[in-house]
PDB file of C-alpha atoms in Angstrom:
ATOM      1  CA  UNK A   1      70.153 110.026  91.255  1.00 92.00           C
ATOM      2  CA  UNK A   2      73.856 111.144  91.546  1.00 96.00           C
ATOM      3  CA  UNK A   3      74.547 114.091  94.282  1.00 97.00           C
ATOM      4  CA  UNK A   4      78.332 113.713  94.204  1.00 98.00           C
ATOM      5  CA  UNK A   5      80.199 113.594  90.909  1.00 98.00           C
ATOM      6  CA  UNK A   6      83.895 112.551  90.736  1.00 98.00           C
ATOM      7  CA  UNK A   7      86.079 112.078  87.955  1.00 98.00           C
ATOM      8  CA  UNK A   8      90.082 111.133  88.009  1.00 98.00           C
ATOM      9  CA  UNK A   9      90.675 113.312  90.926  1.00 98.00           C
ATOM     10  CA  UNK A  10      93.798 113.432  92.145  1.00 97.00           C
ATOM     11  CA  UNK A  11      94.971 115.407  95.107  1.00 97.00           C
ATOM     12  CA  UNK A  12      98.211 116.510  96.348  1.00 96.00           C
ATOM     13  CA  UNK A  13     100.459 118.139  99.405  1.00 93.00           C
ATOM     14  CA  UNK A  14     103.178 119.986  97.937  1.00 92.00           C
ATOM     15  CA  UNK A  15     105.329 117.143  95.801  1.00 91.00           C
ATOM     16  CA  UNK A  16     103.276 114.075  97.301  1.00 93.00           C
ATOM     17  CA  UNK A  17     100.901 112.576  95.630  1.00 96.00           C
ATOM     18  CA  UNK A  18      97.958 110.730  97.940  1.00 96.00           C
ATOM     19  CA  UNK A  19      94.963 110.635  95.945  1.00 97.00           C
ATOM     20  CA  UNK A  20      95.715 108.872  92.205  1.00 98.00           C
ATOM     21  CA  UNK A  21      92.449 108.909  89.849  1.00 97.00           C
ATOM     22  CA  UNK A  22      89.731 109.014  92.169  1.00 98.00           C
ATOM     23  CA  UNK A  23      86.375 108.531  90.155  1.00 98.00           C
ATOM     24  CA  UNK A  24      82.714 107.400  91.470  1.00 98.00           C
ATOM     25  CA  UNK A  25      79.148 108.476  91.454  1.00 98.00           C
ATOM     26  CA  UNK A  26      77.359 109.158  95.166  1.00 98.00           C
ATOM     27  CA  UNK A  27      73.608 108.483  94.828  1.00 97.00           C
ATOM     28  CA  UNK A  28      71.314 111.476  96.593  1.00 97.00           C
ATOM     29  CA  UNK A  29      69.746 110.385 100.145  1.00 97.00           C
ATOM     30  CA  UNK A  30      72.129 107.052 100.569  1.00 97.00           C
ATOM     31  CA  UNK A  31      74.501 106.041 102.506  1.00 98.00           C
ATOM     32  CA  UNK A  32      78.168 105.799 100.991  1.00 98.00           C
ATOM     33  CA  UNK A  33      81.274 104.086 103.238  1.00 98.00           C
ATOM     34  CA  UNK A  34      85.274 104.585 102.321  1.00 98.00           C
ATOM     35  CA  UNK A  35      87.007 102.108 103.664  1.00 97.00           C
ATOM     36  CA  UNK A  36      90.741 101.332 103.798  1.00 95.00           C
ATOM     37  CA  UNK A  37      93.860 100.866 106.031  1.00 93.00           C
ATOM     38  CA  UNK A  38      94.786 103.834 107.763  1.00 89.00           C
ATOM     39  CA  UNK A  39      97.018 106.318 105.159  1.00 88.00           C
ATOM     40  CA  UNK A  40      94.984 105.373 102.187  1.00 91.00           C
ATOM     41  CA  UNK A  41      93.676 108.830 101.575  1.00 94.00           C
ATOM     42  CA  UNK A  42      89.856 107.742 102.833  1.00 96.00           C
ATOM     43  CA  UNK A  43      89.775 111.464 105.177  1.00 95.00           C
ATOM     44  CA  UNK A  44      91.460 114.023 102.074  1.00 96.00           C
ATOM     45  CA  UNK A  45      89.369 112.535  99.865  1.00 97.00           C
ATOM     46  CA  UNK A  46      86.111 112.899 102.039  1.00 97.00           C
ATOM     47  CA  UNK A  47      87.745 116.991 103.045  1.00 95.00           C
ATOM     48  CA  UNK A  48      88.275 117.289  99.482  1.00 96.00           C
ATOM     49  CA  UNK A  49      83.966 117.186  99.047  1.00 97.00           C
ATOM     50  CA  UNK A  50      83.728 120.650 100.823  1.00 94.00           C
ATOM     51  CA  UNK A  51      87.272 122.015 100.607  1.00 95.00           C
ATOM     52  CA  UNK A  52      87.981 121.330 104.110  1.00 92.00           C
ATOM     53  CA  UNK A  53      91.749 120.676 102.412  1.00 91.00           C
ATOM     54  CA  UNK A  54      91.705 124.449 100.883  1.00 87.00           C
ATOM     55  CA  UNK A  55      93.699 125.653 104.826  1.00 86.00           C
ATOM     56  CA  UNK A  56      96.625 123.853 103.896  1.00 90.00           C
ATOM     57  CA  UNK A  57      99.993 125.351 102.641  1.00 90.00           C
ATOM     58  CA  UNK A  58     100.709 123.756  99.251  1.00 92.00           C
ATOM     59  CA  UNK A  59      97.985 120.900  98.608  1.00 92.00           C
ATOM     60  CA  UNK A  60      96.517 121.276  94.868  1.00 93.00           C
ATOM     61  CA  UNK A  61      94.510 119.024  92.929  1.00 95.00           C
ATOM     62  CA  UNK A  62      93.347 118.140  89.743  1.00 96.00           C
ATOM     63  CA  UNK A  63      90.232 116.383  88.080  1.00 97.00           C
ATOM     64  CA  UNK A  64      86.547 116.786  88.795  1.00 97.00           C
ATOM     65  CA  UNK A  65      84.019 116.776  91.974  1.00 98.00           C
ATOM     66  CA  UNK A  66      80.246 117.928  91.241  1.00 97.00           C
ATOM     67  CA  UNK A  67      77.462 118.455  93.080  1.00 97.00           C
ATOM     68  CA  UNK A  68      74.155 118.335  91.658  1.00 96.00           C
ATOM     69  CA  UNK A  69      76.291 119.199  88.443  1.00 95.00           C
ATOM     70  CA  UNK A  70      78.152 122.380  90.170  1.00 95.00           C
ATOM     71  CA  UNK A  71      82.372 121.874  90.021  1.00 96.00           C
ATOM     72  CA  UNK A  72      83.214 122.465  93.438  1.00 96.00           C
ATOM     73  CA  UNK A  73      86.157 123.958  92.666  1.00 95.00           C
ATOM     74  CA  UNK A  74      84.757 126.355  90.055  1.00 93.00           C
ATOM     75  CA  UNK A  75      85.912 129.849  90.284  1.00 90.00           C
ATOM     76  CA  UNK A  76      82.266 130.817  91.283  1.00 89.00           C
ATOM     77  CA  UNK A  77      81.985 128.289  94.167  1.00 92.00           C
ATOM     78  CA  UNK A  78      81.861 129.985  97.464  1.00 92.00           C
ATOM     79  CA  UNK A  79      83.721 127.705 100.296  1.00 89.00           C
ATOM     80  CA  UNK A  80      81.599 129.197 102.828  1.00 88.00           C
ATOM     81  CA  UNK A  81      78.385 128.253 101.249  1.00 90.00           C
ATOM     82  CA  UNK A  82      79.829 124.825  99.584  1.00 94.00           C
ATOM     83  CA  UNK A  83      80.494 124.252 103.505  1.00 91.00           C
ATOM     84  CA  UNK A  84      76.894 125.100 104.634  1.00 89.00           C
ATOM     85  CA  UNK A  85      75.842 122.589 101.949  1.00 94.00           C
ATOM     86  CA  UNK A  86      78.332 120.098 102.683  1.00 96.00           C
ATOM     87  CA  UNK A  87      78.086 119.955 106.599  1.00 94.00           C
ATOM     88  CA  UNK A  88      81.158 117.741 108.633  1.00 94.00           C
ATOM     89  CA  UNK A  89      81.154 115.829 111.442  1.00 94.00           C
ATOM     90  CA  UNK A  90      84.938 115.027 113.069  1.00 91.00           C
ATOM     91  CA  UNK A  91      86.226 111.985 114.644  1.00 89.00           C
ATOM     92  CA  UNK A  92      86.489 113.558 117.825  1.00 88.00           C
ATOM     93  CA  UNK A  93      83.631 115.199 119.108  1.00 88.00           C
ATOM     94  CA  UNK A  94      84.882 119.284 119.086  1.00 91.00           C
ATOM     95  CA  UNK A  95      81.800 121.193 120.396  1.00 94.00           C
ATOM     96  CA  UNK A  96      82.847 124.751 121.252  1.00 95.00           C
ATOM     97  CA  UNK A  97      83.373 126.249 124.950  1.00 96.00           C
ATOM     98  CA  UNK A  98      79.726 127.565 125.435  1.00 96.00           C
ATOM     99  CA  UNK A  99      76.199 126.505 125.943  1.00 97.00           C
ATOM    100  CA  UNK A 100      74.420 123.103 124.416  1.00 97.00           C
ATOM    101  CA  UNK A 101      72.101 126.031 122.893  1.00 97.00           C
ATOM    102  CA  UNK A 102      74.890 128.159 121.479  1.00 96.00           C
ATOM    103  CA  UNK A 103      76.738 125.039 120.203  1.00 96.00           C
ATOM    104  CA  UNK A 104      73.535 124.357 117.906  1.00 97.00           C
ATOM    105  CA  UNK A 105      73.007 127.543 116.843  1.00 96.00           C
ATOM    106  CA  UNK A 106      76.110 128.774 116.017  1.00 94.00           C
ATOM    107  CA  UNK A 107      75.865 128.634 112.699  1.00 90.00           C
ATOM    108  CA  UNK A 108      72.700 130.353 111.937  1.00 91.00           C
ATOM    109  CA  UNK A 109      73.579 133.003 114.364  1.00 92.00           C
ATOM    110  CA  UNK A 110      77.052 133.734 112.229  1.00 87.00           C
ATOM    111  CA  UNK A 111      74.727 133.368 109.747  1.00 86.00           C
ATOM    112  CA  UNK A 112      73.172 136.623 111.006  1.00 91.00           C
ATOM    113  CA  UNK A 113      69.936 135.167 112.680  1.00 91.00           C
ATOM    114  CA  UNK A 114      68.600 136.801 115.334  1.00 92.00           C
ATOM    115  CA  UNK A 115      65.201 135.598 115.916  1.00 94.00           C
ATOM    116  CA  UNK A 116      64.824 133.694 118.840  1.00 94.00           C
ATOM    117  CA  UNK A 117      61.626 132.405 118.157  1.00 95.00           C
ATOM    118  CA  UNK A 118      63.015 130.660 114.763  1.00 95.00           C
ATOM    119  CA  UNK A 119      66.651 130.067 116.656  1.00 96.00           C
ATOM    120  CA  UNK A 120      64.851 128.043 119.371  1.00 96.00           C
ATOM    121  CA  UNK A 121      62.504 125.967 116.801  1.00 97.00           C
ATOM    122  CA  UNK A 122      65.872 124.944 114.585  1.00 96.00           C
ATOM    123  CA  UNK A 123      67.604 124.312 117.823  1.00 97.00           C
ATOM    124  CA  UNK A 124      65.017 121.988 118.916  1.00 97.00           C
ATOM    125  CA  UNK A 125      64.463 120.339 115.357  1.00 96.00           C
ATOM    126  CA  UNK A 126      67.977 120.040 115.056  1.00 96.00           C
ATOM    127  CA  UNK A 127      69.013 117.881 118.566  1.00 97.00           C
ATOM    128  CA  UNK A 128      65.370 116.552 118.052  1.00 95.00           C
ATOM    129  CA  UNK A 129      67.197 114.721 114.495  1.00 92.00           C
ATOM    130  CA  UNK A 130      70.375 114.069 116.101  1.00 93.00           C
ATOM    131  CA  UNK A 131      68.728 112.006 118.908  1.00 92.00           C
ATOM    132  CA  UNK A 132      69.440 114.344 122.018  1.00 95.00           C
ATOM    133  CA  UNK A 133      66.293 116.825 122.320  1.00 97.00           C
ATOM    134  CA  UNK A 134      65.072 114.418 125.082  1.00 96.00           C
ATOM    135  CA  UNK A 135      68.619 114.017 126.416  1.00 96.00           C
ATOM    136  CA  UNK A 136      69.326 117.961 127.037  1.00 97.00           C
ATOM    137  CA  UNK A 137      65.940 119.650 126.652  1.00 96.00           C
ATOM    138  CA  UNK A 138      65.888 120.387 130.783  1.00 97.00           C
ATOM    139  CA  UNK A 139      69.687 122.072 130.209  1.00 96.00           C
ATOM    140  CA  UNK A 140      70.008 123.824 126.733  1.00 97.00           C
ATOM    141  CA  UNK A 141      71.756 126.480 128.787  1.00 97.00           C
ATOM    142  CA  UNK A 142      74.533 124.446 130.305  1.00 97.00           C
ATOM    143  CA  UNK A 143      78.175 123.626 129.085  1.00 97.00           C
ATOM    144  CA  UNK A 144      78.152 121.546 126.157  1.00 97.00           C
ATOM    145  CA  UNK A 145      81.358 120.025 128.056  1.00 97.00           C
ATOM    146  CA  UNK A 146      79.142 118.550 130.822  1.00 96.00           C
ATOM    147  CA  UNK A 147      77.813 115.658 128.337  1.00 96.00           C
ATOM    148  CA  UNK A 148      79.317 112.547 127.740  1.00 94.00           C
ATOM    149  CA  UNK A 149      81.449 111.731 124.743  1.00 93.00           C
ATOM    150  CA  UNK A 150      78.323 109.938 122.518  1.00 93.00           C
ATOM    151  CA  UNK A 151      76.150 113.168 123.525  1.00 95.00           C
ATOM    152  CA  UNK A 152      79.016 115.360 122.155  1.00 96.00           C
ATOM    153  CA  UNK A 153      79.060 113.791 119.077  1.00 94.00           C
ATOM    154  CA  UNK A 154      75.723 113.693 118.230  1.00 95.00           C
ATOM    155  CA  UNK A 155      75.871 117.226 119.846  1.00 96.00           C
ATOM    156  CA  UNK A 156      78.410 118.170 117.059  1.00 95.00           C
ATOM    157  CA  UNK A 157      75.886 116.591 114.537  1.00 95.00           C
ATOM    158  CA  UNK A 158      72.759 118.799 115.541  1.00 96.00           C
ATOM    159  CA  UNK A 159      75.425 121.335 114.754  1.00 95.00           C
ATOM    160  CA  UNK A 160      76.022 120.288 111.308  1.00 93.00           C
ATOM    161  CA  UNK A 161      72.018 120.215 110.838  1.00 94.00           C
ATOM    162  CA  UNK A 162      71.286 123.254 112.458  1.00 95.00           C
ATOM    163  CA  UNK A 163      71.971 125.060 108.917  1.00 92.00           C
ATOM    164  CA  UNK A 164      70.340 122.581 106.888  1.00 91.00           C
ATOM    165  CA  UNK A 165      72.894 121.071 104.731  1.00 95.00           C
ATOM    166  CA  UNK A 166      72.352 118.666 101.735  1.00 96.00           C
ATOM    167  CA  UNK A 167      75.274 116.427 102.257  1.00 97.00           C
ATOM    168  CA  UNK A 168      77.068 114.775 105.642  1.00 97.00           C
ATOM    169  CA  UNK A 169      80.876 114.228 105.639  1.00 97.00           C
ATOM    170  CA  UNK A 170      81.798 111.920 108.693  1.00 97.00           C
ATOM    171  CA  UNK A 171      85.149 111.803 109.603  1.00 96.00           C
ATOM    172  CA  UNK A 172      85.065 108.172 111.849  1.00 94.00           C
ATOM    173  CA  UNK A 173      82.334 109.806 113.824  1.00 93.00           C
ATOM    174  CA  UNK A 174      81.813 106.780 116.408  1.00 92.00           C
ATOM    175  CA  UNK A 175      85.956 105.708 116.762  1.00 90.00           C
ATOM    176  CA  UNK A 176      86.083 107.336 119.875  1.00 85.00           C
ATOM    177  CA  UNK A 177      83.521 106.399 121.654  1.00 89.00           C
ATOM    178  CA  UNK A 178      81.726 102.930 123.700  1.00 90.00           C
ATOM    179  CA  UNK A 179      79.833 100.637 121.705  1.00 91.00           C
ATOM    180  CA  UNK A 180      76.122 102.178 123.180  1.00 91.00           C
ATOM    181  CA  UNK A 181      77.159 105.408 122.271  1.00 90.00           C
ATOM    182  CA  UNK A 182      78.405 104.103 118.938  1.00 92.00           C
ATOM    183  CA  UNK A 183      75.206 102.185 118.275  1.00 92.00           C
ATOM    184  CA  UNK A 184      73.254 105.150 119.260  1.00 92.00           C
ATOM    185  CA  UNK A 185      75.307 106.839 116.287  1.00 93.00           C
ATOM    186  CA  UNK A 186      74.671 104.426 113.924  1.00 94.00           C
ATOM    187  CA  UNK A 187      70.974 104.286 114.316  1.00 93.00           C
ATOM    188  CA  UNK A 188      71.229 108.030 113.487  1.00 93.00           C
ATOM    189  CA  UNK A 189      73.565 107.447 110.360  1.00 94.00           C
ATOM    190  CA  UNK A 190      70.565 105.148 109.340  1.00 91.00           C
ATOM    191  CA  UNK A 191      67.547 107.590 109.945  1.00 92.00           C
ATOM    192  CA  UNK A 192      69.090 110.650 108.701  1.00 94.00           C
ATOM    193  CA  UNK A 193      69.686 108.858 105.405  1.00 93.00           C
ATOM    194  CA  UNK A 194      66.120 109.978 104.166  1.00 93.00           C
ATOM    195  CA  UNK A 195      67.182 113.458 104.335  1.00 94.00           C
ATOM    196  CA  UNK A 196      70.471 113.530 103.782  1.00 95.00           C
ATOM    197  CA  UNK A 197      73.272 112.086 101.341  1.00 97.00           C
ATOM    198  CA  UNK A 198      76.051 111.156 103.976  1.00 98.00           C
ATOM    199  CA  UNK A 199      79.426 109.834 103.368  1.00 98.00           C
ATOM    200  CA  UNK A 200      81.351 108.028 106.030  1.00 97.00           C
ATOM    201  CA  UNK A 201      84.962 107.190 106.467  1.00 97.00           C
ATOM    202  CA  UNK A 202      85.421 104.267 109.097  1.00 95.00           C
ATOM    203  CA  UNK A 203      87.915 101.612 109.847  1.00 90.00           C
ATOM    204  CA  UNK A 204      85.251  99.273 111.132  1.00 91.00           C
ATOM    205  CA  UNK A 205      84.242  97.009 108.713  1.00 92.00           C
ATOM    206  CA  UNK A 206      81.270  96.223 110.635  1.00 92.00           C
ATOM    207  CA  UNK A 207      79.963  99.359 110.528  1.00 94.00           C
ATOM    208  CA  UNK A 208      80.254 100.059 107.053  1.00 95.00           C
ATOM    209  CA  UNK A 209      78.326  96.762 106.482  1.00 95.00           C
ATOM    210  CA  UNK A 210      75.553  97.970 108.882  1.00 95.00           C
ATOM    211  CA  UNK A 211      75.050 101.670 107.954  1.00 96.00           C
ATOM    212  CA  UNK A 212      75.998 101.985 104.541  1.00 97.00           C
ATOM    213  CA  UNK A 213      74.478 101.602 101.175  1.00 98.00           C
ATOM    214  CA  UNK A 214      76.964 101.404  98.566  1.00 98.00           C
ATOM    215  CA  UNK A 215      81.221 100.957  99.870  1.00 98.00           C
ATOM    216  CA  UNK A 216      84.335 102.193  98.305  1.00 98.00           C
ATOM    217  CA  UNK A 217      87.814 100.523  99.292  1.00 98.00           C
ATOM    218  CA  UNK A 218      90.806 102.284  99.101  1.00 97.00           C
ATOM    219  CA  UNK A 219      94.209 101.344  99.318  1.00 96.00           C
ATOM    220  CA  UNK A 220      97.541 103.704  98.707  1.00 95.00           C
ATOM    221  CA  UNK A 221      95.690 106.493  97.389  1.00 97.00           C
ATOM    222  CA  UNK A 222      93.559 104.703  95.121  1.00 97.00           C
ATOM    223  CA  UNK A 223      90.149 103.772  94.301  1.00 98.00           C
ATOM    224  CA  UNK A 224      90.496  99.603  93.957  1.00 98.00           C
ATOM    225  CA  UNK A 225      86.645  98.990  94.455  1.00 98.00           C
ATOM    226  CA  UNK A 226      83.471 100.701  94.400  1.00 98.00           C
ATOM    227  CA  UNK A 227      79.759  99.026  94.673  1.00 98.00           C
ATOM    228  CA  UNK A 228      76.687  97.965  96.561  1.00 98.00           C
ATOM    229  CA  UNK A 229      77.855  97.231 100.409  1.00 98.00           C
ATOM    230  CA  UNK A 230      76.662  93.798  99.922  1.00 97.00           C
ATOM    231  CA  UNK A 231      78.580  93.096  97.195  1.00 97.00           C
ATOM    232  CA  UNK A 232      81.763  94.403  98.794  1.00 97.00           C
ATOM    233  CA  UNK A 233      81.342  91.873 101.268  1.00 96.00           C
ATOM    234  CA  UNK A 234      80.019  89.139 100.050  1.00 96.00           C
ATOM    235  CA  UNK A 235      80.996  88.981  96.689  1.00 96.00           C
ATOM    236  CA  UNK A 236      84.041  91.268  95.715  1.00 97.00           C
ATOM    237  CA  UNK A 237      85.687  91.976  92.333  1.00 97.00           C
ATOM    238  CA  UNK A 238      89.136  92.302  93.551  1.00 96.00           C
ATOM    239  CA  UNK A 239      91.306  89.563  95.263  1.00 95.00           C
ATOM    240  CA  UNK A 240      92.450  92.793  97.559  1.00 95.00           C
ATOM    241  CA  UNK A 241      89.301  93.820  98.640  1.00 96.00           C
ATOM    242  CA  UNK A 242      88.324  90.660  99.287  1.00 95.00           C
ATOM    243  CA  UNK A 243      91.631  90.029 101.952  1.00 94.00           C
ATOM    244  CA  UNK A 244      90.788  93.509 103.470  1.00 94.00           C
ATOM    245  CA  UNK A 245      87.241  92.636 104.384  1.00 93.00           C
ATOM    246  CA  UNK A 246      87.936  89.538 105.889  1.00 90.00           C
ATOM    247  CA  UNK A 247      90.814  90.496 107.779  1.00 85.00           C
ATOM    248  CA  UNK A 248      93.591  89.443 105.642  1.00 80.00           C
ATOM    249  CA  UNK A 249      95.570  92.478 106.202  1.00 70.00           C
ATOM    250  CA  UNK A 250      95.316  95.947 106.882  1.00 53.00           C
TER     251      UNK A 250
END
């Protein structure tokens, strides 16, 4: 079943033109990799799924993105809620300046809850999914700044569960960090894929070969190849896609 509709999308900043075309299908509860040399428009495409590209002066788009058959650009779409829906995880871990507790609940407390009965059971489910409850459980109350740079991440992913989103935008989630912490990310990607429809930008070709489902290569803005992972890799359409996954160039 499709979550994520798109149809020749194009985006732009001011008189530049970065995204030409853009159309694909994202199937609910699967894994979905962009991959691409760096400046190929993998991250505005991926902010342009929750309007993460809406703060900047002068960028305008055109074409389609649904979900579950809503435009997400249609004049009734609320960004706020679209954003609740369609949580998003950052290449560099940003948890804010307060407790591993407050980090988590954040959200739900903007959100205007105030029971802490139901705050601590969501906090707990929450780093509980992200891999951490067992981590942090003895120091919810500390910094979020004392953990290492893996913990912050998936720290910053509890986050983006804590208000129970449909969809996970990862911006290179695991390019800062060692490969344990990375792995430890990974396995995550994998087991949150039951209950989530996640889409991952990454550079590592590896990685979008291990975690994801279906792959889509870009290249200058443009959508050269979209299919199963495995076919992507072993057995691509495109001559280009074929020299970027084996290291031709890029």
């Amino acid at each position: 079943m499709t979550k994520i509709h798109v149809r020749d999308f194009d985006f732009f900043y001011g008189a530049s033109k970065v995204l030409h075309g853009i159309s694909m299908d994202m199937p609910d509860k699967q894994v979905t990799a962009l991959i691409g040399p760096s400046g190929c428009g993998k991250s505005t495409f991926l902010r342009s799924i929750n309007r993460m590209n809406d703060i900047i002066p002068d960028a305008r788009h055109d074409g389609l993105i649904e979900i579950d058959g809503k435009n997400v650009y249609g004049g009734g779409t609320d960004a706020v809620e679209l954003r609740r829906r369609v949580g998003m995880v950052f290449q560099k871990s940003n948890p804010f300046p307060k407790s591993i507790f407050d980090n988590v609940a954040y959200g739900l407390k903007i959100g205007g809850m105030r029971n802490r009965r139901q705050l601590n059971e969501i906090v707990e489910k929450s780093l509980t999914r992200a891999a951490l409850w067992d981590e942090v459980k003895d120091r919810l109350q500390t910094s979020a700044f004392a953990l290492s740079g893996g913990q912050q991440q998936r720290l910053c992913i509890a986050r983006a569960l804590a208000v129970d989103p449909e969809i996970l935008l990862m911006d290179e989630p695991a390019s800062a960090l060692d490969p344990i912490a990375t792995a430890k990310i990974e396995e995550l990607i994998y087991e949150l894929k039951d209950n989530f429809t996640i889409v991952i930008v990454t550079h590592n070709m590896q990685q979008a070969a291990r975690v994801s489902d279906r792959t889509a290569f870009f290249m200058l803005g443009k959508l050269v190849e979209y299919s199963e992972t495995k076919t992507i890799f072993m057995n691509p359409k495109q001559k280009m896609t074929e020299d970027y996954v084996t290291g031709r160039f890029g």
